[in-house]
PDB file of N, CA and C in Angstrom:
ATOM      1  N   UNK E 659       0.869  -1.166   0.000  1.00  0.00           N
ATOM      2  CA  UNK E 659       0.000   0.000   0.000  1.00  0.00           C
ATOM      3  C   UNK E 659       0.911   1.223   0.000  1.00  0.00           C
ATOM      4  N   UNK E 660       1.032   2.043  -1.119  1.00  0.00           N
ATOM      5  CA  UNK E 660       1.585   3.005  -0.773  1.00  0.00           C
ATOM      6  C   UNK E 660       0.817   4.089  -0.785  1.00  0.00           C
ATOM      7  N   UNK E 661      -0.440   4.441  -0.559  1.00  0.00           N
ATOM      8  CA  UNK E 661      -1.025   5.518   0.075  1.00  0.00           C
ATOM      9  C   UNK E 661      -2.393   5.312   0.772  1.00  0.00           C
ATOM     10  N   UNK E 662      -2.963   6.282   1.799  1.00  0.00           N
ATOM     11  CA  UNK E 662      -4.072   5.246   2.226  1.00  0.00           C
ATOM     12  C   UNK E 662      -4.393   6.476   3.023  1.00  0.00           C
ATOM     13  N   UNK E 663      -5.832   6.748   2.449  1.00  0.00           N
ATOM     14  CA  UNK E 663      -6.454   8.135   3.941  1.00  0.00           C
ATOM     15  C   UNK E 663      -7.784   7.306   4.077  1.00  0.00           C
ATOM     16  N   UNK E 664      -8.542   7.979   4.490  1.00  0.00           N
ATOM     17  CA  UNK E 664      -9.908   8.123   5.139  1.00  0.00           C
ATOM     18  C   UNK E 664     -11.075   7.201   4.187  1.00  0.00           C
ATOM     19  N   UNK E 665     -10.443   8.255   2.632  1.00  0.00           N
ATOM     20  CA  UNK E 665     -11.211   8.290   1.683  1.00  0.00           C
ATOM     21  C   UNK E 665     -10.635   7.746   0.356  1.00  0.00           C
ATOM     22  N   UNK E 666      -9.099   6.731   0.519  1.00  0.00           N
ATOM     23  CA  UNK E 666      -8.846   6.238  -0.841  1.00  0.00           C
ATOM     24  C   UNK E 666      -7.240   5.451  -0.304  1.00  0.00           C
ATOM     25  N   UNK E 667      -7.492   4.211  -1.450  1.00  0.00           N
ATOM     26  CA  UNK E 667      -6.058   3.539  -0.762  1.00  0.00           C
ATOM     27  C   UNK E 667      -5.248   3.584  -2.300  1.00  0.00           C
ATOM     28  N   UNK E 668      -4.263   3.294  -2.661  1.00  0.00           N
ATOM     29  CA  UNK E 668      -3.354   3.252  -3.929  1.00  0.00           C
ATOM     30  C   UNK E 668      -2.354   1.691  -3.584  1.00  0.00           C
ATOM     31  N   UNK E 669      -2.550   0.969  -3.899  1.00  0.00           N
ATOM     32  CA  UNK E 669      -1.710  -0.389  -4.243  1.00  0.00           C
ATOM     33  C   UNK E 669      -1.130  -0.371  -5.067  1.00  0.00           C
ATOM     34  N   UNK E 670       0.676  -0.567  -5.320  1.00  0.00           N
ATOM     35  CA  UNK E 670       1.174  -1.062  -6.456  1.00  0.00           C
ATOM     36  C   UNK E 670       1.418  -2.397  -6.162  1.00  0.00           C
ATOM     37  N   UNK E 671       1.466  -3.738  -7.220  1.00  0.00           N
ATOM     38  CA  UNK E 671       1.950  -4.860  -6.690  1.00  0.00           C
ATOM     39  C   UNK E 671       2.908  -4.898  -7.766  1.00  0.00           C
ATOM     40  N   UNK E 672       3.771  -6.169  -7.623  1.00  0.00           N
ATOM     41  CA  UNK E 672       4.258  -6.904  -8.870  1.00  0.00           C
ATOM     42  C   UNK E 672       4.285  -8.242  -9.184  1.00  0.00           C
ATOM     43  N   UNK E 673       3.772  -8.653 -10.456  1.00  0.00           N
ATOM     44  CA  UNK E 673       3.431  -9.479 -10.186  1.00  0.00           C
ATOM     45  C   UNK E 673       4.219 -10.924 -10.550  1.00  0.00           C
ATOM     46  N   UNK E 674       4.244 -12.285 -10.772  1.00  0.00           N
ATOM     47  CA  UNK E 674       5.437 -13.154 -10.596  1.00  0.00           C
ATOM     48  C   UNK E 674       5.771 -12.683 -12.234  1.00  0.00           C
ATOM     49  N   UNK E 675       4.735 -12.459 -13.017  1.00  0.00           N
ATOM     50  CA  UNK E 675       5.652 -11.986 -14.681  1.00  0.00           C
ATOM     51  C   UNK E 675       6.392 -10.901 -14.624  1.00  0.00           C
ATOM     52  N   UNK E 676       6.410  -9.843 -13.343  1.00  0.00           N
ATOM     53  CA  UNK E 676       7.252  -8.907 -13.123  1.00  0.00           C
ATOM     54  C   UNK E 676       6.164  -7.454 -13.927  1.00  0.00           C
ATOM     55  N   UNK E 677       5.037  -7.544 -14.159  1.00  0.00           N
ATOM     56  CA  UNK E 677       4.142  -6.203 -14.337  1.00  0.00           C
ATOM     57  C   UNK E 677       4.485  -5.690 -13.359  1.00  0.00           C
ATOM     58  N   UNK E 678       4.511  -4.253 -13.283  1.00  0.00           N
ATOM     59  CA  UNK E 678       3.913  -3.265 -12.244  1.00  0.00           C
ATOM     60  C   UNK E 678       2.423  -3.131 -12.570  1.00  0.00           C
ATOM     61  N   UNK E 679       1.682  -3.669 -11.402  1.00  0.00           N
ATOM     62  CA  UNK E 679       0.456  -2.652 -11.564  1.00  0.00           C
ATOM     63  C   UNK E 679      -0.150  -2.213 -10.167  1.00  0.00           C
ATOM     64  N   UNK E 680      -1.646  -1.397 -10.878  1.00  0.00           N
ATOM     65  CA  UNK E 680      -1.511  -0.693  -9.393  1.00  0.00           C
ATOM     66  C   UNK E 680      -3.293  -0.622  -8.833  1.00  0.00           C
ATOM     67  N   UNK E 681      -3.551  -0.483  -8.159  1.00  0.00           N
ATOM     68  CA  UNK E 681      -5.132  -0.460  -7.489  1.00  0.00           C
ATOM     69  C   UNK E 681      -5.148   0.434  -6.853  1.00  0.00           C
ATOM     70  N   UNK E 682      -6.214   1.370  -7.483  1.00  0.00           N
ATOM     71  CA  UNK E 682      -6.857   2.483  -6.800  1.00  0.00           C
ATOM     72  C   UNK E 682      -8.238   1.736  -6.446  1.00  0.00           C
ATOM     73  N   UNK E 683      -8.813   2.712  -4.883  1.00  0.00           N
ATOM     74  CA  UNK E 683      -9.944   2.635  -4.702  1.00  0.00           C
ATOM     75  C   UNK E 683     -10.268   3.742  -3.574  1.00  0.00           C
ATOM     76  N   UNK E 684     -11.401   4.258  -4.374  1.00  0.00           N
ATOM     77  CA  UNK E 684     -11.655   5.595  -3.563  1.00  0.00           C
ATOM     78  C   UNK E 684     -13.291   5.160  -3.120  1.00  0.00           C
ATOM     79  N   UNK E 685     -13.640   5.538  -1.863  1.00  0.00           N
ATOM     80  CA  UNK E 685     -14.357   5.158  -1.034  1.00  0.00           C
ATOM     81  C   UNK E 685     -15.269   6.456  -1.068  1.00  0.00           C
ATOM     82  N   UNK E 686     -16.421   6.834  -1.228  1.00  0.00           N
ATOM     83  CA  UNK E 686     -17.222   8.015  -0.907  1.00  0.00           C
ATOM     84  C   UNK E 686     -18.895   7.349  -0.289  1.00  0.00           C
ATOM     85  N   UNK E 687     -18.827   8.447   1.220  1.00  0.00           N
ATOM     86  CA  UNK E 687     -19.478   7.983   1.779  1.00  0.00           C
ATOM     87  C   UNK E 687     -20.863   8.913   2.037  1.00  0.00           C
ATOM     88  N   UNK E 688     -21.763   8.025   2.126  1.00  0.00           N
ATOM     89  CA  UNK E 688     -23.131   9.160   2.439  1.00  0.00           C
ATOM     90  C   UNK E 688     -23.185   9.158   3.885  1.00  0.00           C
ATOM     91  N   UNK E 689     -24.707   9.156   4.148  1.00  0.00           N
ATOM     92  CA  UNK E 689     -25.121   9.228   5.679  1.00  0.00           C
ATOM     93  C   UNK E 689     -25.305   7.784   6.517  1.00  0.00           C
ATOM     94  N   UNK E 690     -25.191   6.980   5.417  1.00  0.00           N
ATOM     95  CA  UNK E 690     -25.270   5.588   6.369  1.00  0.00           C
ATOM     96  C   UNK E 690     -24.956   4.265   5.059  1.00  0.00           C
ATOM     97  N   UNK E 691     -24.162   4.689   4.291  1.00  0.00           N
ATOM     98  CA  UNK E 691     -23.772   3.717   2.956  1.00  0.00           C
ATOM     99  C   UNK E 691     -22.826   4.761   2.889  1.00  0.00           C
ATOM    100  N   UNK E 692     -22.096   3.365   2.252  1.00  0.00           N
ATOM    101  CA  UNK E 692     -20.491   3.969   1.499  1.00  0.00           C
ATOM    102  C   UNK E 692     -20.062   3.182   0.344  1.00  0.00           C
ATOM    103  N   UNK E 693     -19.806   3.379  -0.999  1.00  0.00           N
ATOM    104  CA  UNK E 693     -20.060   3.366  -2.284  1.00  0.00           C
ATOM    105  C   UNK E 693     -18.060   3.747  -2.369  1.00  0.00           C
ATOM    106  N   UNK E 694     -17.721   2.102  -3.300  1.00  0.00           N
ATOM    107  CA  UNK E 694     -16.314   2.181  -3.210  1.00  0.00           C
ATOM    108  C   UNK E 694     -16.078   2.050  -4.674  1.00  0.00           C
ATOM    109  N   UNK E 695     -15.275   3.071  -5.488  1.00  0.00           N
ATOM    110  CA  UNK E 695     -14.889   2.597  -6.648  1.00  0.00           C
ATOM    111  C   UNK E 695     -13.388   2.552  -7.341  1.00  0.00           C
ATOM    112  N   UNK E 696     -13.284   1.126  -7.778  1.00  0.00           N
ATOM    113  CA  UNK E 696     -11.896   0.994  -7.635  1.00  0.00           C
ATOM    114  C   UNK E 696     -11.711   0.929  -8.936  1.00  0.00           C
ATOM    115  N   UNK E 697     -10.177   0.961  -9.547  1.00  0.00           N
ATOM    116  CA  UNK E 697      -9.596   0.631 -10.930  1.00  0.00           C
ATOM    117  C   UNK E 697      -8.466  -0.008 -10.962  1.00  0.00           C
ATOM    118  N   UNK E 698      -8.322  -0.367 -11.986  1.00  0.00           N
ATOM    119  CA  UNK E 698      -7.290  -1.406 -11.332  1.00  0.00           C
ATOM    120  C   UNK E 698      -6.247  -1.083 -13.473  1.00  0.00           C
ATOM    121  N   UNK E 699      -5.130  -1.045 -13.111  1.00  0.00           N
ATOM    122  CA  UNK E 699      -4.627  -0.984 -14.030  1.00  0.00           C
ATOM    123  C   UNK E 699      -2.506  -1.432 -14.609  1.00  0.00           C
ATOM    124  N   UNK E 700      -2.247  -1.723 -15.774  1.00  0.00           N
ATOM    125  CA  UNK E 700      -1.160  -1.844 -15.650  1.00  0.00           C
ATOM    126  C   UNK E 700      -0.336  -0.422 -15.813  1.00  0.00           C
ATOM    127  N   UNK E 701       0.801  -0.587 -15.210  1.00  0.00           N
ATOM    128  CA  UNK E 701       1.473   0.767 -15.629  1.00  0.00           C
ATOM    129  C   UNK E 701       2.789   0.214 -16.925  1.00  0.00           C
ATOM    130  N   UNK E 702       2.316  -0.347 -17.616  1.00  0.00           N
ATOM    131  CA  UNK E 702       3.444  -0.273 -18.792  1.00  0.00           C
ATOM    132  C   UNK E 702       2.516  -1.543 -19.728  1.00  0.00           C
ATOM    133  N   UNK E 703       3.298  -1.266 -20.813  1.00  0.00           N
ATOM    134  CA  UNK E 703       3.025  -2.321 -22.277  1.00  0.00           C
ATOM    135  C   UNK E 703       3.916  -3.670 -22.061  1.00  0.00           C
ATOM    136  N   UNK E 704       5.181  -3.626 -21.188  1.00  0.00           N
ATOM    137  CA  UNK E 704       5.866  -4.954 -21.527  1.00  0.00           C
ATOM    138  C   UNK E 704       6.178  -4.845 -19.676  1.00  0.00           C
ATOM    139  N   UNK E 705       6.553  -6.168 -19.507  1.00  0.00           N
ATOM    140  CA  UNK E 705       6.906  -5.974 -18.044  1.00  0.00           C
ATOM    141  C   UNK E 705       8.263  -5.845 -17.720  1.00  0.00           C
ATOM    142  N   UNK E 706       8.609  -5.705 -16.130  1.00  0.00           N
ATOM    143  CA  UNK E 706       9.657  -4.569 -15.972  1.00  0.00           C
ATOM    144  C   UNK E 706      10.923  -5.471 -15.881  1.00  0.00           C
ATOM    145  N   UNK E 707      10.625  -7.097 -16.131  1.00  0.00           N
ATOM    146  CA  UNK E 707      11.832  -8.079 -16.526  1.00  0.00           C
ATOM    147  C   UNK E 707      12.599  -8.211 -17.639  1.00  0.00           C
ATOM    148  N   UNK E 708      11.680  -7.182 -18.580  1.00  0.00           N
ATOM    149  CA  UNK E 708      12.299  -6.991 -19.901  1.00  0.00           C
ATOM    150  C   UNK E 708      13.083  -5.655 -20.111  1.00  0.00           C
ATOM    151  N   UNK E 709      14.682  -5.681 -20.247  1.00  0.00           N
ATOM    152  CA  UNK E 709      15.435  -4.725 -20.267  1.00  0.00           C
ATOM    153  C   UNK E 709      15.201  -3.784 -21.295  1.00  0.00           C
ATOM    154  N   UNK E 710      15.244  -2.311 -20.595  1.00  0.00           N
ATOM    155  CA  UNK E 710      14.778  -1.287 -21.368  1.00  0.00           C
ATOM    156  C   UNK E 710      13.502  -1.133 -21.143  1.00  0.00           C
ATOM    157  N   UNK E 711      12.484  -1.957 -20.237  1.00  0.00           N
ATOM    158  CA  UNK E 711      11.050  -1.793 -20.137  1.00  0.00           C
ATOM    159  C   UNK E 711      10.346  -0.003 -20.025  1.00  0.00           C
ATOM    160  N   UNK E 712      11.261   0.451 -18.798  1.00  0.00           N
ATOM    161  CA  UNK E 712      10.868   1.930 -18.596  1.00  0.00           C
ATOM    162  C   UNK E 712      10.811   2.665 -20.336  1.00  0.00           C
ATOM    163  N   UNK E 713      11.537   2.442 -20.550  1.00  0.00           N
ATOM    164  CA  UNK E 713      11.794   3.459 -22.034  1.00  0.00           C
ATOM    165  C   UNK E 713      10.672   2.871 -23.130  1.00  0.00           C
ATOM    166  N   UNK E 714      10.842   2.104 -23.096  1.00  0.00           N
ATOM    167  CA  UNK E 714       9.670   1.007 -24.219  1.00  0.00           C
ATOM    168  C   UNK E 714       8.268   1.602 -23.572  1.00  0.00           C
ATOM    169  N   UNK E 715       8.043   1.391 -22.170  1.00  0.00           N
ATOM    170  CA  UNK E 715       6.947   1.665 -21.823  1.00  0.00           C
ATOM    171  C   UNK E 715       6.468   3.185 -21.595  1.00  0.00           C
ATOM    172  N   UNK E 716       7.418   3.972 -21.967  1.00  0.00           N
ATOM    173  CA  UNK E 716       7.069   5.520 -22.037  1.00  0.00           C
ATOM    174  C   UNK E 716       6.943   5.777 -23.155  1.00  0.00           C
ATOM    175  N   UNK E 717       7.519   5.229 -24.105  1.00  0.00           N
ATOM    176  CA  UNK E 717       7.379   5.374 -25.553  1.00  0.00           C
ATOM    177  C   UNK E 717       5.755   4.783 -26.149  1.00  0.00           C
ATOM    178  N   UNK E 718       5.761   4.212 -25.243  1.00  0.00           N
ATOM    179  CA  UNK E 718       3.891   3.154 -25.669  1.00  0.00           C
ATOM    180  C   UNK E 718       2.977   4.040 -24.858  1.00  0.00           C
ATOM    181  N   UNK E 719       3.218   4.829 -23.976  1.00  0.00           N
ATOM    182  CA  UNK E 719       2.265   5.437 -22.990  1.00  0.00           C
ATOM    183  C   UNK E 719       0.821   5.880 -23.760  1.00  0.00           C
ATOM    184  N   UNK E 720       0.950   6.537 -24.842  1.00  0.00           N
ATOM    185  CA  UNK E 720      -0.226   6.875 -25.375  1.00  0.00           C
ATOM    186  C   UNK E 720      -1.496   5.543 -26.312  1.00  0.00           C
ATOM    187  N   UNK E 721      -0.514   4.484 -26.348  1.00  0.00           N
ATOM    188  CA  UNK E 721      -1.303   3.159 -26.947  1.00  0.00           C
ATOM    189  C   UNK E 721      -2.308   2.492 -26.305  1.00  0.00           C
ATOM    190  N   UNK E 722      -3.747   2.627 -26.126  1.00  0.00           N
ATOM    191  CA  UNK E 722      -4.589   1.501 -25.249  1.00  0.00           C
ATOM    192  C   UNK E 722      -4.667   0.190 -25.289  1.00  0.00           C
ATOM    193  N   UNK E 723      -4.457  -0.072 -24.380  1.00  0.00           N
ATOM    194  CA  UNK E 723      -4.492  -1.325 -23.975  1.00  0.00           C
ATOM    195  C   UNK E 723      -5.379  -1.832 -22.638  1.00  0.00           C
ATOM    196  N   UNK E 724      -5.922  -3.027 -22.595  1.00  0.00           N
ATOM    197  CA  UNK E 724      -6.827  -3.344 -21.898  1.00  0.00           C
ATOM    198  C   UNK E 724      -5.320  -4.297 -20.637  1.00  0.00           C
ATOM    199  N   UNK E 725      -5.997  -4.285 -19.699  1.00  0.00           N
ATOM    200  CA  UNK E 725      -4.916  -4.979 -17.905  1.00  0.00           C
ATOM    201  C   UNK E 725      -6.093  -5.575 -17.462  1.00  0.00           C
ATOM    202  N   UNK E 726      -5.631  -6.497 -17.526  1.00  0.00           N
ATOM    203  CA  UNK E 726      -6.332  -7.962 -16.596  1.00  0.00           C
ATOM    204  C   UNK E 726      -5.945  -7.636 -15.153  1.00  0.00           C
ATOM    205  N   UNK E 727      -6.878  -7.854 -14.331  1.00  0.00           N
ATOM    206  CA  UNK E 727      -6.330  -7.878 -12.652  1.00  0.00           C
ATOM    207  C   UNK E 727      -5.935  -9.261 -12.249  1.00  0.00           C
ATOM    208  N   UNK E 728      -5.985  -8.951 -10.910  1.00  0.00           N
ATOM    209  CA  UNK E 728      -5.326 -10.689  -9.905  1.00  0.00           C
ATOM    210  C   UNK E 728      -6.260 -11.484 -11.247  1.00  0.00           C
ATOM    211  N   UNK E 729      -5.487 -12.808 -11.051  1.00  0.00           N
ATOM    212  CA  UNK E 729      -5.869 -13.857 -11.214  1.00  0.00           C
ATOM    213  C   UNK E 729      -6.550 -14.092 -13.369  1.00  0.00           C
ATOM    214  N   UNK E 730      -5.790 -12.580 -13.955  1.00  0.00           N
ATOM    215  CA  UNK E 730      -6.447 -12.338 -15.101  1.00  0.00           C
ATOM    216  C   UNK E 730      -7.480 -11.915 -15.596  1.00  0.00           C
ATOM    217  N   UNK E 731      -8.080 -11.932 -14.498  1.00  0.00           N
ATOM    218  CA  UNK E 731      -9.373 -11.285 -14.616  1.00  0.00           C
ATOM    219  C   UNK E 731     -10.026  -9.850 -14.819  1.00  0.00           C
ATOM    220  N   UNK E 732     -10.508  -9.575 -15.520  1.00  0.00           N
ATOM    221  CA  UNK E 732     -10.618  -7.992 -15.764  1.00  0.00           C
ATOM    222  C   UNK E 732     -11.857  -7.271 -14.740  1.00  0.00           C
ATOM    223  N   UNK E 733     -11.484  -5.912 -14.122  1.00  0.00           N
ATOM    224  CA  UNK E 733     -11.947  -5.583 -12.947  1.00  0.00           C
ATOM    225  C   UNK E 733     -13.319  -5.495 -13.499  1.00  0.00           C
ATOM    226  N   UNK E 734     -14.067  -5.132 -14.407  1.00  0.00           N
ATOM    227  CA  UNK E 734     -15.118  -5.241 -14.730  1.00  0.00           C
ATOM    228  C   UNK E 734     -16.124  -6.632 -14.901  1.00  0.00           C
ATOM    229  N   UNK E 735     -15.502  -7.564 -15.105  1.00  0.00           N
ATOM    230  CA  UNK E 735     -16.182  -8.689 -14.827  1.00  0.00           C
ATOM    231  C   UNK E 735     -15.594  -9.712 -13.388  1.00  0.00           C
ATOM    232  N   UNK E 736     -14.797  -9.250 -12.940  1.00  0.00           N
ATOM    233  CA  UNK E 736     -14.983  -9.461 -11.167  1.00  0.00           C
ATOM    234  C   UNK E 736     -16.095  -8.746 -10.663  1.00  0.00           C
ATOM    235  N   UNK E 737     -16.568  -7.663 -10.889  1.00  0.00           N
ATOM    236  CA  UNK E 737     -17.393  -6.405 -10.349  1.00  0.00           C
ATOM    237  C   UNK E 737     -18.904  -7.264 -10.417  1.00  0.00           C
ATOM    238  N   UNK E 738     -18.706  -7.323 -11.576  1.00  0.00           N
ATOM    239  CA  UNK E 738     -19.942  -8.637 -12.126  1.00  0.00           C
ATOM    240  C   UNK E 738     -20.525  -9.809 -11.991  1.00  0.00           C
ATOM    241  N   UNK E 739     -19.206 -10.217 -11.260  1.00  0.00           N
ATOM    242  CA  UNK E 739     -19.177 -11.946 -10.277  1.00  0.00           C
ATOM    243  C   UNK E 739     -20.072 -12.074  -9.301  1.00  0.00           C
ATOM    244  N   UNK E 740     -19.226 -10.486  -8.478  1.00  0.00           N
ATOM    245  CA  UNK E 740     -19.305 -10.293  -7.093  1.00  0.00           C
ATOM    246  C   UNK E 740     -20.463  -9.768  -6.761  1.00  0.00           C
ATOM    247  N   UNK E 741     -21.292  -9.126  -7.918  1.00  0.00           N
ATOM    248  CA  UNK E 741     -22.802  -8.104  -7.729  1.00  0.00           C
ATOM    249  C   UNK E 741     -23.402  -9.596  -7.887  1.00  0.00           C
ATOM    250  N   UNK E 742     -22.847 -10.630  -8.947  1.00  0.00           N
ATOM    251  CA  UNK E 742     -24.050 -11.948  -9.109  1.00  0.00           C
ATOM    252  C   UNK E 742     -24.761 -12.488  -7.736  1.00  0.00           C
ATOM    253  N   UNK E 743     -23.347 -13.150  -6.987  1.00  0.00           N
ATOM    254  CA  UNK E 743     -23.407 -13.363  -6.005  1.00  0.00           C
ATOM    255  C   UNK E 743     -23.925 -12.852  -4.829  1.00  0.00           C
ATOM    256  N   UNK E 744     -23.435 -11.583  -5.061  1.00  0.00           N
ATOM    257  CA  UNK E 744     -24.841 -10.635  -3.652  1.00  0.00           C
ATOM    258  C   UNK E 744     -25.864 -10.609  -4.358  1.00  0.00           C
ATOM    259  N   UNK E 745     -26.342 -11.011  -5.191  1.00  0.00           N
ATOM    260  CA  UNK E 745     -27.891 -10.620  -5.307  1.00  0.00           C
ATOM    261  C   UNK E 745     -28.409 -12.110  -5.510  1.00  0.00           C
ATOM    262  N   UNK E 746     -27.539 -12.708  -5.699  1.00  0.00           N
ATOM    263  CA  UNK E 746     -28.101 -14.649  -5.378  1.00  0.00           C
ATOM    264  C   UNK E 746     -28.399 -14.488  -4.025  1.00  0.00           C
ATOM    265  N   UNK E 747     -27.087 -14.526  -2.869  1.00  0.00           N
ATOM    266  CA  UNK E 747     -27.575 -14.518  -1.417  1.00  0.00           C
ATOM    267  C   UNK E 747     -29.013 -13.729  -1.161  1.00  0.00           C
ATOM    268  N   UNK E 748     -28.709 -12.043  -1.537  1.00  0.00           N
ATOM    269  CA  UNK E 748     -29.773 -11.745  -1.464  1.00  0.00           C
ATOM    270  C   UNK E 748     -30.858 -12.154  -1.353  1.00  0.00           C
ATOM    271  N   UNK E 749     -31.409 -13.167  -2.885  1.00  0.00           N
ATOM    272  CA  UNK E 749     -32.586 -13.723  -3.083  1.00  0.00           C
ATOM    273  C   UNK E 749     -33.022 -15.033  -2.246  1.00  0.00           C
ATOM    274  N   UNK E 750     -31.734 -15.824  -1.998  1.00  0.00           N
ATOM    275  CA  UNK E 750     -32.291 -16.783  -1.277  1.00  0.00           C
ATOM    276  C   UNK E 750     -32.452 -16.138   0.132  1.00  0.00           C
ATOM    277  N   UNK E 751     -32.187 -15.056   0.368  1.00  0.00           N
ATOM    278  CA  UNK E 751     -32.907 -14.571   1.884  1.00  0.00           C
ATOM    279  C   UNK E 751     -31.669 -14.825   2.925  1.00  0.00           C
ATOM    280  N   UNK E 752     -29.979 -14.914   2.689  1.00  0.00           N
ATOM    281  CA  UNK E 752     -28.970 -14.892   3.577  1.00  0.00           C
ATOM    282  C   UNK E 752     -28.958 -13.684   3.968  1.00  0.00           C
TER     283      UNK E 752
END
């Protein structure tokens, strides 16, 4: 964790292919619910085991590309898993 207040944490990890990437999640809260939205992204095109990566990957900075999170999975269909599942419990009444 390298940053973390009240209202937002910043994760970089790395991962065993040697990506940097990083997890934001900013937390905004009402009067009795709190609504968390996170992103999750890589910070480069090649990973940082490949010599010259910094330079390669500043040179690509403007190219889109889609970053899989943990486990490959893209944060948008984890988001999607995890809403399935609360609204299964939900229904069966847990």
């Amino acid at each position: 964790i390298t940053t973390s207040t009240t209202s937002n944490v910043h994760v970089r990890t790395w991962t065993k292919n040697e990506w940097l990437d990083s997890l934001d999640v900013q937390f905004i809260g009402e009067k009795t619910t709190c609504t968390a939205k996170a992103s999750f992204y890589a910070t480069g095109f090649v990973p940082t085991s490949i010599p010259g990566a910094p330079i390669i990957n500043t040179a690509f900075a403007w190219f889109p590309f889609a970053s899989p999170g943990p486990g490959g999975e893209m944060l948008q269909d984890y988001r999607l898993r995890v809403l399935e599942a609360l609204l299964i419990k939900k229904l069966k009444g847990q």
